[in-house]
Short mmCIF file of C-alpha atoms and ligand atoms in Angstrom, two decimals:
data_model
loop_
_atom_site.label_atom_id
_atom_site.label_comp_id
_atom_site.label_asym_id
_atom_site.label_seq_id
_atom_site.Cartn_x
_atom_site.Cartn_y
_atom_site.Cartn_z
CA MET A 10 66.09 15.30 12.84
CA THR A 11 69.51 17.26 13.89
CA ASP A 12 70.78 20.37 12.13
CA ASN A 13 73.88 20.39 11.48
CA ASN A 14 74.65 23.62 11.10
CA ARG A 15 72.89 25.10 14.31
CA VAL A 16 75.92 26.29 16.49
CA ILE A 17 76.07 25.19 20.76
CA ILE A 18 76.14 28.11 22.86
CA PHE A 19 77.46 27.03 25.53
CA ASP A 20 77.79 30.15 28.40
CA THR A 21 80.70 29.71 31.16
CA THR A 22 80.23 32.94 32.62
CA LEU A 23 78.90 31.77 35.86
CA ARG A 24 82.54 29.49 36.15
CA ASP A 25 84.67 30.89 34.50
CA GLY A 26 83.62 34.15 34.17
CA GLU A 27 83.38 33.98 38.11
CA GLN A 28 87.44 33.43 37.62
CA SER A 29 87.83 37.02 37.06
CA PRO A 30 89.49 38.46 40.09
CA GLY A 31 87.10 40.05 42.16
CA ALA A 32 83.84 38.49 40.18
CA SER A 33 83.27 36.46 42.61
CA MET A 34 79.20 36.14 42.37
CA THR A 35 76.92 35.53 45.37
CA ARG A 36 74.19 32.72 44.99
CA GLU A 37 71.02 34.94 44.52
CA GLU A 38 72.66 36.35 41.46
CA LYS A 39 73.79 33.41 40.13
CA MET A 40 71.14 32.23 39.72
CA ARG A 41 69.23 35.46 38.15
CA ILE A 42 71.75 35.48 35.94
CA ALA A 43 70.60 32.00 34.89
CA LYS A 44 67.52 32.68 34.72
CA GLN A 45 68.65 35.35 32.00
CA LEU A 46 70.70 32.86 30.51
CA GLU A 47 67.85 30.82 30.01
CA LYS A 48 65.69 33.40 28.91
CA MET A 49 68.05 33.77 25.95
CA ARG A 50 67.79 30.40 25.04
CA VAL A 51 71.75 29.38 25.60
CA ASP A 52 71.81 26.10 24.90
CA VAL A 53 74.51 24.76 27.84
CA ILE A 54 74.92 27.18 31.39
CA GLU A 55 78.05 25.83 33.11
CA ALA A 56 76.85 26.86 37.13
CA GLY A 57 79.45 26.32 38.31
CA PHE A 58 82.44 23.83 40.06
CA ALA A 59 81.00 21.95 42.44
CA ILE A 60 83.64 20.64 44.36
CA ALA A 61 85.13 24.59 44.62
CA SER A 62 83.37 25.14 47.98
CA PRO A 63 79.77 24.71 49.56
CA GLY A 64 79.14 27.72 48.19
CA ASP A 65 79.52 26.27 44.60
CA PHE A 66 77.99 23.53 45.30
CA GLU A 67 74.59 25.40 46.32
CA SER A 68 74.73 27.86 43.51
CA VAL A 69 74.95 24.70 41.08
CA LYS A 70 72.41 22.90 42.83
CA SER A 71 70.01 25.73 42.97
CA ILE A 72 69.97 26.50 39.02
CA ALA A 73 70.06 22.90 38.61
CA ASP A 74 67.13 22.08 40.12
CA THR A 75 65.70 25.77 39.16
CA ILE A 76 66.38 26.53 35.21
CA LYS A 77 64.74 23.94 32.89
CA ASP A 78 65.51 25.28 29.56
CA SER A 79 68.81 24.90 29.26
CA THR A 80 71.42 22.07 30.26
CA ILE A 81 73.07 22.86 33.20
CA CYS A 82 76.78 22.18 33.79
CA SER A 83 79.36 21.66 36.76
CA LEU A 84 82.66 21.65 35.95
CA SER A 85 84.94 19.00 37.46
CA ARG A 86 88.84 17.64 37.36
CA ALA A 87 89.21 13.97 36.01
CA LEU A 88 89.25 13.64 39.54
CA ASP A 89 86.89 10.73 41.11
CA ALA A 90 85.47 13.80 44.52
CA ASP A 91 84.92 16.13 41.99
CA ILE A 92 82.83 13.85 39.50
CA ASP A 93 80.74 12.17 42.50
CA ARG A 94 80.63 16.05 44.16
CA ALA A 95 78.95 18.00 40.48
CA GLY A 96 76.93 14.38 40.19
CA GLU A 97 75.42 15.56 43.21
CA ALA A 98 75.13 18.72 42.60
CA LEU A 99 72.99 18.40 39.38
CA LYS A 100 71.02 14.71 40.41
CA ASN A 101 68.20 17.02 40.05
CA ALA A 102 68.29 18.80 36.41
CA ASN A 103 66.23 18.52 33.82
CA SER A 104 68.80 18.10 31.56
CA GLY A 105 72.00 17.81 33.23
CA ARG A 106 76.19 17.83 32.26
CA ILE A 107 79.22 16.85 33.93
CA HIS A 108 82.28 18.75 32.14
CA THR A 109 85.39 17.34 33.07
CA PHE A 110 88.97 17.48 32.13
CA ILE A 111 92.85 16.99 32.22
CA ALA A 112 95.88 18.56 30.69
CA THR A 113 96.73 17.33 27.72
CA SER A 114 100.30 19.88 26.40
CA PRO A 115 103.73 18.80 27.47
CA ILE A 116 104.37 21.17 29.89
CA HIS A 117 101.27 20.45 32.08
CA MET A 118 101.86 17.12 32.41
CA GLN A 119 105.28 17.24 33.31
CA TYR A 120 104.71 20.62 35.44
CA LYS A 121 101.71 20.81 36.76
CA LEU A 122 100.57 17.02 36.63
CA GLN A 123 102.82 15.34 36.94
CA MET A 124 102.63 12.48 35.36
CA GLU A 125 103.24 10.61 32.28
CA PRO A 126 100.64 10.84 28.97
CA PRO A 127 99.80 6.85 29.09
CA LYS A 128 98.44 7.51 32.51
CA VAL A 129 96.90 10.81 31.38
CA ILE A 130 94.71 9.44 29.03
CA GLU A 131 94.42 6.41 31.76
CA GLN A 132 93.02 9.09 33.95
CA ALA A 133 90.64 10.73 31.19
CA VAL A 134 89.06 7.69 30.47
CA TYR A 135 88.15 6.22 34.15
CA ALA A 136 86.36 9.88 34.80
CA VAL A 137 84.93 9.97 31.78
CA LYS A 138 83.87 6.30 32.75
CA ARG A 139 82.47 7.63 35.92
CA ALA A 140 81.20 10.31 35.35
CA ARG A 141 78.49 8.44 32.47
CA ASN A 142 77.96 6.33 35.64
CA LEU A 143 76.31 9.39 36.75
CA ILE A 144 74.97 11.23 33.98
CA ASP A 145 74.36 11.07 30.09
CA ASP A 146 75.41 13.89 29.26
CA VAL A 147 79.61 13.85 29.07
CA GLU A 148 81.97 16.63 28.55
CA PHE A 149 85.49 15.90 27.99
CA SER A 150 88.13 19.16 27.74
CA LEU A 151 91.84 18.54 27.39
CA GLU A 152 93.46 21.50 28.43
CA ASP A 153 95.93 23.78 27.41
CA ALA A 154 94.87 21.63 23.90
CA SER A 155 96.22 24.48 21.39
CA ARG A 156 99.52 23.71 23.35
CA SER A 157 98.85 19.64 22.81
CA GLU A 158 101.04 17.45 20.21
CA LEU A 159 98.47 16.20 17.38
CA ASP A 160 98.90 12.64 17.37
CA PHE A 161 98.22 12.40 21.15
CA MET A 162 95.18 14.04 21.73
CA CYS A 163 93.89 12.10 18.61
CA ARG A 164 94.88 9.24 20.52
CA ILE A 165 93.12 10.60 24.36
CA ILE A 166 89.83 11.61 22.40
CA GLU A 167 90.15 8.60 20.87
CA GLN A 168 89.65 6.36 23.38
CA VAL A 169 87.04 8.95 25.65
CA ILE A 170 84.35 8.81 23.22
CA ASP A 171 84.61 5.13 22.96
CA ALA A 172 84.14 5.89 27.11
CA GLY A 173 81.23 7.96 26.75
CA ALA A 174 82.07 11.23 26.08
CA ARG A 175 79.78 13.36 24.07
CA THR A 176 80.56 16.35 23.26
CA ILE A 177 84.86 17.23 22.84
CA ASN A 178 85.73 20.30 23.96
CA ILE A 179 89.54 21.86 22.24
CA PRO A 180 90.53 24.23 24.62
CA ASP A 181 92.85 27.63 23.67
CA THR A 182 93.06 27.89 27.60
CA VAL A 183 96.39 30.23 27.93
CA GLY A 184 95.08 32.32 24.27
CA TYR A 185 97.76 30.93 22.18
CA ALA A 186 96.07 30.08 19.42
CA VAL A 187 95.69 32.30 16.18
CA PRO A 188 92.74 31.67 13.83
CA GLU A 189 93.90 29.46 10.97
CA GLU A 190 96.30 27.16 12.79
CA PHE A 191 93.44 26.98 15.16
CA GLY A 192 90.80 25.86 12.56
CA HIS A 193 93.57 23.08 11.24
CA THR A 194 93.62 22.04 14.32
CA ILE A 195 90.33 20.98 14.82
CA LYS A 196 89.72 20.35 11.01
CA GLN A 197 92.84 17.87 11.78
CA LEU A 198 91.00 16.34 14.62
CA ILE A 199 87.55 15.89 13.05
CA GLU A 200 89.45 14.36 10.11
CA ARG A 201 92.12 11.89 12.17
CA ILE A 202 90.01 10.59 14.93
CA PRO A 203 87.66 7.48 13.12
CA ASN A 204 84.90 8.08 15.84
CA SER A 205 84.91 11.38 15.73
CA ASP A 206 81.26 11.84 14.21
CA LYS A 207 79.88 10.22 17.94
CA ALA A 208 80.41 13.65 19.59
CA ILE A 209 80.38 17.23 18.55
CA PHE A 210 83.46 19.60 19.10
CA SER A 211 83.37 22.85 21.44
CA VAL A 212 85.99 25.53 21.92
CA HIS A 213 86.92 26.77 24.05
CA CYS A 214 89.63 30.49 24.20
CA HIS A 215 90.99 32.56 26.45
CA ASN A 216 91.51 36.31 24.47
CA ASP A 217 95.45 36.99 26.03
CA LEU A 218 95.95 37.74 21.82
CA GLY A 219 92.85 39.87 21.60
CA LEU A 220 91.85 36.60 19.41
CA ALA A 221 89.67 34.69 20.95
CA VAL A 222 86.15 35.63 19.03
CA ALA A 223 88.45 34.68 15.18
CA ASN A 224 89.52 31.35 16.35
CA SER A 225 86.37 30.13 17.61
CA LEU A 226 84.85 31.65 14.11
CA ALA A 227 87.76 30.17 12.93
CA ALA A 228 86.57 26.39 14.16
CA VAL A 229 82.92 26.63 13.80
CA ASN A 230 84.26 27.52 10.00
CA CYS A 231 86.35 23.60 10.11
CA GLY A 232 83.63 21.80 12.07
CA ALA A 233 83.58 22.75 16.09
CA ARG A 234 79.90 22.63 17.26
CA GLN A 235 79.51 24.16 20.11
CA VAL A 236 81.08 27.79 20.94
CA GLU A 237 81.56 28.03 24.42
CA CYS A 238 82.22 31.48 25.61
CA THR A 239 81.13 34.83 28.27
CA ILE A 240 78.33 37.54 28.37
CA ASN A 241 81.17 40.58 27.43
CA GLY A 242 83.95 38.17 27.57
CA LEU A 243 84.05 38.04 31.32
CA GLY A 244 86.74 35.52 32.36
CA GLU A 245 90.01 34.10 33.43
CA ARG A 246 92.96 36.89 32.66
CA ALA A 247 91.94 38.81 29.38
CA GLY A 248 88.86 36.32 29.20
CA ASN A 249 86.86 34.48 27.25
CA ALA A 250 85.20 34.74 23.46
CA SER A 251 82.25 37.09 24.34
CA LEU A 252 79.12 35.80 24.13
CA GLU A 253 77.67 37.81 22.18
CA GLU A 254 80.79 38.77 19.45
CA ILE A 255 80.01 35.05 18.51
CA VAL A 256 76.41 34.80 18.60
CA MET A 257 75.46 38.90 16.39
CA ALA A 258 79.00 37.32 14.13
CA LEU A 259 76.80 33.98 12.93
CA ARG A 260 74.09 35.51 12.32
CA THR A 261 75.03 38.86 10.57
CA ARG A 262 77.45 36.36 8.09
CA GLU A 263 75.34 33.49 8.06
CA ASP A 264 75.18 34.21 4.52
CA VAL A 265 79.62 33.36 4.24
CA MET A 266 79.54 30.79 7.14
CA GLY A 267 76.22 29.21 6.88
CA LEU A 268 75.42 29.02 11.07
CA HIS A 269 72.93 29.91 12.87
CA THR A 270 72.51 29.35 17.15
CA GLY A 271 69.28 29.54 18.76
CA ILE A 272 69.80 32.40 20.92
CA ASP A 273 67.41 34.63 21.12
CA THR A 274 68.96 38.82 20.21
CA THR A 275 66.58 40.71 21.93
CA GLN A 276 67.96 39.21 25.07
CA ILE A 277 71.46 40.25 24.86
CA VAL A 278 71.85 43.72 26.15
CA PRO A 279 70.08 43.16 29.19
CA ALA A 280 72.34 39.90 29.92
CA SER A 281 75.57 41.93 29.18
CA ARG A 282 73.63 44.81 31.48
CA LEU A 283 73.13 41.94 34.59
CA VAL A 284 76.74 40.29 34.27
CA SER A 285 77.89 44.24 34.53
CA SER A 286 75.89 44.93 37.72
CA VAL A 287 76.09 42.56 39.52
CA THR A 288 80.44 41.95 38.73
CA GLY A 289 80.93 45.40 38.61
CA PHE A 290 82.89 45.19 35.84
CA PRO A 291 81.92 48.49 33.60
CA VAL A 292 82.36 47.13 29.98
CA GLN A 293 84.25 49.75 27.94
CA PRO A 294 82.15 52.62 25.81
CA ASN A 295 83.66 51.32 22.19
CA LYS A 296 82.90 47.18 23.28
CA ALA A 297 81.21 46.31 19.67
CA ILE A 298 77.61 44.76 20.17
CA VAL A 299 76.94 46.28 23.75
CA GLY A 300 79.60 48.62 24.39
CA ALA A 301 77.32 52.13 24.77
CA ASN A 302 78.88 53.62 21.78
CA ALA A 303 78.80 50.87 19.41
CA PHE A 304 75.59 52.03 17.34
CA ALA A 305 75.67 55.78 17.75
CA HIS A 306 77.01 57.50 15.26
CA GLU A 307 79.55 60.61 15.88
CA SER A 308 79.99 61.88 12.02
CA GLY A 309 77.91 64.31 9.93
CA ILE A 310 78.59 62.38 7.37
CA HIS A 311 77.28 59.14 8.89
CA GLN A 312 75.27 60.82 10.26
CA ASP A 313 72.98 61.41 7.46
CA GLY A 314 74.43 58.39 6.09
CA VAL A 315 71.77 56.36 8.57
CA LEU A 316 69.11 58.49 8.65
CA LYS A 317 68.53 59.08 4.31
CA HIS A 318 69.02 54.85 4.35
CA ARG A 319 69.99 52.38 7.87
CA GLU A 320 72.08 49.76 6.49
CA THR A 321 74.84 52.35 4.64
CA TYR A 322 76.70 51.98 7.54
CA GLU A 323 74.96 50.24 10.31
CA ILE A 324 75.27 46.03 10.01
CA MET A 325 73.10 45.31 12.40
CA THR A 326 70.27 46.75 14.10
CA ALA A 327 70.57 47.82 18.32
CA GLN A 328 67.06 46.64 18.88
CA ASP A 329 67.53 43.03 16.92
CA VAL A 330 70.51 42.61 20.88
CA GLY A 331 67.83 44.55 22.82
CA TRP A 332 68.74 47.94 23.00
CA ASN A 333 65.13 49.22 22.84
CA ALA A 334 64.25 46.66 25.90
CA ASN A 335 65.84 50.20 27.50
CA LYS A 336 62.69 51.85 28.12
CA MET A 337 60.94 53.43 30.54
CA VAL A 338 60.14 50.86 33.18
CA MET A 339 58.53 52.54 36.56
CA GLY A 340 58.33 55.74 38.02
CA LYS A 341 57.32 57.33 41.07
CA HIS A 342 53.50 56.66 40.43
CA SER A 343 54.02 52.71 40.23
CA GLY A 344 53.20 50.22 42.63
CA ARG A 345 54.17 48.05 44.90
CA SER A 346 52.53 44.65 42.51
CA ALA A 347 53.58 46.63 39.43
CA PHE A 348 57.80 46.62 41.03
CA ARG A 349 58.04 43.18 42.07
CA SER A 350 56.52 41.10 38.75
CA ARG A 351 59.59 43.30 36.59
CA LEU A 352 62.02 42.11 38.88
CA GLU A 353 60.70 38.99 38.24
CA GLU A 354 60.67 39.53 35.22
CA LEU A 355 64.63 40.74 35.07
CA GLY A 356 65.28 37.12 37.39
CA THR A 357 64.46 38.05 40.72
CA VAL A 358 62.74 36.87 42.83
CA PHE A 359 62.37 38.33 46.66
CA GLU A 360 62.78 35.79 48.94
CA SER A 361 60.51 37.32 51.87
CA ASP A 362 57.49 40.41 52.12
CA ALA A 363 60.18 42.49 54.74
CA GLU A 364 62.67 42.09 50.99
CA LEU A 365 60.52 43.02 48.74
CA ASN A 366 59.52 45.71 51.49
CA GLU A 367 62.90 46.82 51.76
CA ALA A 368 63.68 47.37 48.20
CA PHE A 369 60.82 49.31 47.53
CA ALA A 370 61.18 51.52 49.78
CA ARG A 371 64.33 51.89 48.22
CA PHE A 372 62.93 52.17 44.78
CA LYS A 373 60.70 55.37 46.30
CA ASP A 374 63.32 57.47 47.38
CA LEU A 375 65.09 56.49 43.76
CA ALA A 376 62.01 57.67 42.33
CA ASP A 377 62.12 60.97 44.10
CA LYS A 378 65.06 61.60 43.62
CA LYS A 379 64.35 60.60 39.87
CA HIS A 380 61.56 61.13 37.48
CA GLU A 381 62.25 57.71 35.06
CA ILE A 382 63.17 54.45 36.41
CA PHE A 383 64.26 52.04 33.94
CA ASP A 384 65.77 48.33 33.97
CA GLU A 385 69.45 49.26 34.71
CA ASP A 386 68.18 51.09 37.55
CA LEU A 387 66.04 48.23 38.98
CA GLN A 388 68.75 45.65 38.88
CA ALA A 389 71.17 48.47 40.53
CA LEU A 390 68.77 49.20 42.77
CA VAL A 391 68.63 45.14 43.81
CA SER A 392 72.19 44.90 43.86
CA ASP A 393 72.91 47.53 46.09
CA THR A 394 69.82 46.24 48.27
CA ARG A 395 71.49 42.57 48.94
CA ALA A 396 74.54 44.33 49.36
CA SER A 397 73.74 45.60 52.08
CA HIS A 398 72.35 42.90 53.81
CA TYR A 399 73.48 41.26 56.71
CA GLU A 400 77.06 42.92 56.84
CA LYS A 401 80.08 43.68 59.63
CA TYR A 402 80.24 47.39 58.12
CA LYS A 403 76.76 49.29 57.58
CA LEU A 404 76.80 53.20 56.18
CA SER A 405 74.71 54.48 58.40
CA SER A 406 75.56 58.99 56.96
CA LEU A 407 77.85 60.71 54.91
CA SER A 408 78.73 64.04 55.00
CA VAL A 409 80.86 65.59 52.34
CA THR A 410 82.03 69.01 52.21
CA SER A 411 83.31 70.74 49.22
CA GLN A 412 83.76 73.80 48.48
CA THR A 413 86.79 75.64 45.67
CA GLY A 414 90.22 76.06 47.30
CA GLU A 415 89.30 74.74 50.16
CA THR A 416 90.60 70.71 51.27
CA PRO A 417 87.26 68.09 50.97
CA VAL A 418 86.20 66.82 54.97
CA ALA A 419 84.22 63.64 55.01
CA ASN A 420 82.22 62.49 58.05
CA VAL A 421 81.03 59.15 58.57
CA THR A 422 78.66 57.27 60.74
CA LEU A 423 79.46 53.75 60.42
CA ALA A 424 77.84 50.70 62.14
CA VAL A 425 80.32 48.08 62.90
CA ASP A 426 78.27 44.96 64.64
CA ASP A 427 75.77 47.47 65.26
CA GLN A 428 78.05 49.52 66.80
CA GLU A 429 78.17 53.17 65.47
CA SER A 430 81.53 55.23 65.16
CA VAL A 431 81.60 58.55 63.94
CA SER A 432 84.95 59.57 61.93
CA GLU A 433 86.45 62.63 60.20
CA ALA A 434 88.75 62.88 57.22
CA SER A 435 90.43 65.04 55.39
CA GLY A 436 91.12 64.00 51.64
CA SER A 437 92.87 65.15 48.54
CA GLY A 438 88.36 65.60 46.57
CA PRO A 439 85.43 63.89 47.80
CA VAL A 440 85.70 60.60 47.43
CA ASP A 441 88.99 60.27 48.80
CA ALA A 442 87.83 62.56 51.85
CA ALA A 443 85.23 60.01 52.43
CA PHE A 444 87.28 56.27 51.64
CA LYS A 445 89.61 57.92 54.18
CA ALA A 446 87.29 58.61 57.42
CA ILE A 447 86.03 54.65 56.69
CA GLU A 448 89.01 53.61 56.99
CA ALA A 449 89.58 55.58 59.82
CA THR A 450 87.20 53.56 62.11
CA VAL A 451 87.75 50.58 59.90
CA ASN A 452 91.38 50.34 59.56
CA SER A 453 91.33 47.08 56.97
CA GLN A 454 94.46 46.69 55.64
CA ALA A 455 93.62 45.94 51.85
CA SER A 456 94.78 48.14 49.65
CA LEU A 457 92.42 49.65 46.95
CA GLU A 458 93.22 48.34 43.29
CA LEU A 459 90.37 50.43 40.78
CA TYR A 460 87.86 52.97 41.41
CA SER A 461 85.24 53.61 38.61
CA VAL A 462 81.86 55.09 38.20
CA ASN A 463 79.32 54.59 35.67
CA ALA A 464 76.13 56.75 34.54
CA ILE A 465 74.09 53.78 34.51
CA THR A 466 71.23 55.58 32.16
CA SER A 467 71.64 58.94 30.62
CA GLY A 468 71.36 62.60 31.83
CA THR A 469 71.77 64.13 34.83
CA ASP A 470 69.96 62.96 37.29
CA SER A 471 70.88 59.17 36.10
CA GLN A 472 72.52 57.25 39.57
CA GLY A 473 76.07 56.81 39.45
CA GLU A 474 77.71 53.03 39.79
CA VAL A 475 80.31 52.81 41.32
CA THR A 476 82.94 50.09 41.83
CA VAL A 477 85.17 49.51 44.38
CA ARG A 478 88.43 46.81 43.88
CA LEU A 479 90.15 45.98 47.63
CA GLU A 480 93.40 43.74 47.63
CA LYS A 481 93.92 42.39 50.78
CA GLY A 482 96.79 38.90 51.40
CA GLY A 483 96.15 37.91 47.74
CA ARG A 484 92.79 37.73 48.09
CA ILE A 485 90.49 40.70 45.10
CA VAL A 486 87.28 41.57 45.64
CA ASN A 487 85.00 44.37 43.83
CA GLY A 488 82.43 46.42 45.86
CA LEU A 489 79.47 47.89 44.08
CA GLY A 490 77.08 50.94 45.16
CA ALA A 491 74.80 52.66 43.13
CA ASP A 492 72.66 56.67 43.91
CA THR A 493 72.02 59.21 42.41
CA ASP A 494 75.51 61.47 44.13
CA ILE A 495 77.78 59.52 43.47
CA ILE A 496 80.01 60.38 46.80
CA ILE A 497 77.64 58.07 48.23
CA ALA A 498 77.51 55.48 46.08
CA SER A 499 81.00 55.30 45.79
CA ALA A 500 81.21 55.06 50.31
CA LYS A 501 78.62 52.36 49.69
CA ALA A 502 80.75 50.62 46.98
CA TYR A 503 83.70 50.75 49.63
CA VAL A 504 81.44 49.52 52.27
CA HIS A 505 80.66 46.79 50.60
CA ALA A 506 84.13 45.39 49.06
CA LEU A 507 85.07 45.64 52.99
CA ASN A 508 81.97 43.07 53.65
CA MET A 509 83.22 41.17 51.10
CA LEU A 510 87.00 40.51 52.30
CA GLU A 511 84.95 40.23 55.76
CA SER A 512 84.07 36.52 54.32
CA THR A 513 85.82 33.36 54.19
CA GLU A 514 84.91 31.12 51.96
CA GLU A 515 88.03 29.31 50.70
CA LYS A 516 87.23 28.17 46.95
CA ALA A 517 89.22 26.00 45.19
CA HIS A 518 90.46 27.17 41.73
CA PRO A 519 89.94 24.15 39.38
CA GLN A 520 92.95 24.83 37.75
CA VAL A 521 95.20 24.95 40.53
O1 LIG B 21 90.80 27.27 29.76
C1 LIG B 21 90.47 25.94 30.52
O2 LIG B 21 91.45 25.19 29.50
C2 LIG B 21 89.31 26.09 31.11
C3 LIG B 21 89.10 24.63 31.01
C4 LIG B 21 88.82 24.16 32.13
C5 LIG B 21 88.29 23.87 30.38
O3 LIG B 21 88.60 26.36 31.52
ZN1 LIG B 22 89.28 28.32 31.08
#
């Protein structure tokens, strides 16, 4: 029996999330995130845009080959080559979906597609039929739907449902909608389209006006039964609706909305930490649900109230969303097999004994400096180990002198294609000096767009996780580094970013 009150959670962290400038992920990182999403019981994982590059194809394929409990989806424009490539990547999926789309707003049809509306309908119907020849589960999106004409949307949707689309997605591509209007649009579409009962209506909201979650909730209140969202609200420009906020709003206010999801909410914080550590996008402390302050009560009145009766100031528990998953897991005396199995639980599978040994050696080093090792430390350690593999530049050593009243000086030894090079530079602070010393060897001509330091866990022995964003010739990359010494973490992050600039894989953007 179908449950009319169940909202399908479609996570697009690996596709739309990856479109955030600098958020690109490796195949192995995407796999780790996909495993965590599966563990969280996400219904549909949009694993990527298979035609974008050979690397994207391989990522979608390996996720489709591996993940069994969630549906795996690939995006494709309404073009033959895109659809066929998506179908090929999903060939071995236990449950696969092709998500094809075309723009339907007057402005996109006229200037971007340069197509007349009847031609857009024809191409959409053709694309859905072609996808249905490859797979049963086909989703169709009307790009820029929130600026499209209602009558035109009714016409195209009726025809793509007849052509076999099972899910109809209404994106607010440019984050223009406001809740009441957006909900009304969804209601109108469902009421006016004669075969609307043959498909599930979905929404995909961007956050340009900070309304993505509100718009998504307005839509489900008006009949949509799938929400497209991302962990930490990652996504193109201001991001997408954040999964954790949608899921917890539906759960906490089931009394008014009467809707629910299948998500295991205790996996939310681990997923948020993982995505943040892989992408280098820190979570702001006051971010709902997953921010460090989300459950912290500072004022005396609040603390007193919570101690007397938790519900005085808390509408959900920290445990409900997985904050207690941050438990001490390992220490100095933990062995290799405990290390391996904890990382497997966190979604990391080592590809070789050599890789395991290298990560384990780093773990032992860390355990010497830090008594309690948490899941977040292990995740950072793996990101850091993998960041340093097979790369052009390697940080061999770094020493910095920093003293009150003196200019800091850094000495760096960098291996460039295995040839060691030593350089020295001074700077306004120790990090500045270290970056200048690295540049004295590399001379990358890249500009530093962002530098951020985050303490991974609490305490002064915590590892600092550093993100360095570099831009060169329009390309933006994020480098990551973790260490208990933040100057070393910073230098590692800088070197990681330089290595990422070296990669030459070209990627197509779905909406260009
Ligand atoms: O924002 C958007 O319109 C999209 C579509 C491709 C679904 O990401
Ligand atoms: Zn989008």
